[in-house]
Amino acid sequence: LAKTTQPISMDSYEGQEVNITCSHNNIATNDYITWYQQFPSQGPRFIIQGYKTKVTNEVASLFIPADRKSSTLSLPRVSLSDTAVYYCLVGDPGSRGTGANNLFFGTGTRLTVIP
Amino acid sequence: GAGVSQSPRYKVAKRGQDVALRCDPISGHVSLFWYQQALGQGPEFLTYFQNEAQLDKSGLPSDRFFAERPEGSVSTLKIQRTQQEDSAVYLCASSFSGSYKGEQFFGPGTRLTVL
């Protein structure tokens, strides 16, 4: 069961770069790493997904070392609106029938951006 | 276009009552997921549909929980004889992909309170 470990909370000042690291020591060969963001009273929102090395989109970057036992979500120049809970998920996107193993959100990291 | 919608947004039930929670996924999305989110916790997987087929229901906590998606679009999560421990936010998500791969689009959730 590829569960994940993340810091419970982080604080950052506006305009800074924030890096949230997720540990997933039992990641399997076919597993992908996906990050979601959740604001209060809303459902989670997809941020980024990757398998290895580095992935970048318009909102974030995802760094994955060669051993893939951890990953780091990088948010450039955070603003107050980035205050949210961030979840790291690890799972095999091509598998079916094992949803309980593949869709484990954990407790996430509560990021607070300070003015 | 419209996102995932859920109704009702809030539901209060007396212990022992039956409740039905509705999810309208994004049109054309093959996959549909239900999650339960307790206060301060991440979403926990309940069940997964591909079109009308319920491929995984391993996360349903008891036989009081039942989900259906008879025509492969709208889904209903039914909870019979509600208990206080059923109080949570119930999230629905849909995905274009026919597997777990890719982005899941979440609805706003239904907050169920059992008195």
PDB file of N, CA and C in Angstrom, chain A residues 21 28 50 53 80-81 84 95:
ATOM      1  N   THR A  21       7.249  18.666   0.544  1.00  0.00           N
ATOM      2  CA  THR A  21       7.795  17.353   0.215  1.00  0.00           C
ATOM      3  C   THR A  21       6.895  16.239   0.727  1.00  0.00           C
ATOM      4  N   ALA A  28       5.285   1.953  -6.117  1.00  0.00           N
ATOM      5  CA  ALA A  28       5.469   0.831  -7.036  1.00  0.00           C
ATOM      6  C   ALA A  28       5.855   1.342  -8.425  1.00  0.00           C
ATOM      7  N   GLY A  50       2.907  13.530 -12.061  1.00  0.00           N
ATOM      8  CA  GLY A  50       4.161  13.159 -12.704  1.00  0.00           C
ATOM      9  C   GLY A  50       4.587  11.749 -12.373  1.00  0.00           C
ATOM     10  N   THR A  53      11.473  12.605 -12.728  1.00  0.00           N
ATOM     11  CA  THR A  53      12.213  13.853 -13.001  1.00  0.00           C
ATOM     12  C   THR A  53      11.372  15.073 -12.652  1.00  0.00           C
ATOM     13  N   LEU A  80      -1.840  35.058  -1.023  1.00  0.00           N
ATOM     14  CA  LEU A  80      -2.774  34.698   0.042  1.00  0.00           C
ATOM     15  C   LEU A  80      -3.781  33.653  -0.422  1.00  0.00           C
ATOM     16  N   SER A  81      -4.124  33.692  -1.691  1.00  0.00           N
ATOM     17  CA  SER A  81      -5.115  32.764  -2.240  1.00  0.00           C
ATOM     18  C   SER A  81      -4.589  31.342  -2.365  1.00  0.00           C
ATOM     19  N   ALA A  84      -4.328  26.845   1.611  1.00  0.00           N
ATOM     20  CA  ALA A  84      -5.180  25.687   1.338  1.00  0.00           C
ATOM     21  C   ALA A  84      -4.505  24.447   1.920  1.00  0.00           C
ATOM     22  N   SER A  95      -4.581   1.021 -13.300  1.00  0.00           N
ATOM     23  CA  SER A  95      -5.184  -0.152 -12.677  1.00  0.00           C
ATOM     24  C   SER A  95      -6.642   0.105 -12.347  1.00  0.00           C
TER      25      SER A  95
END
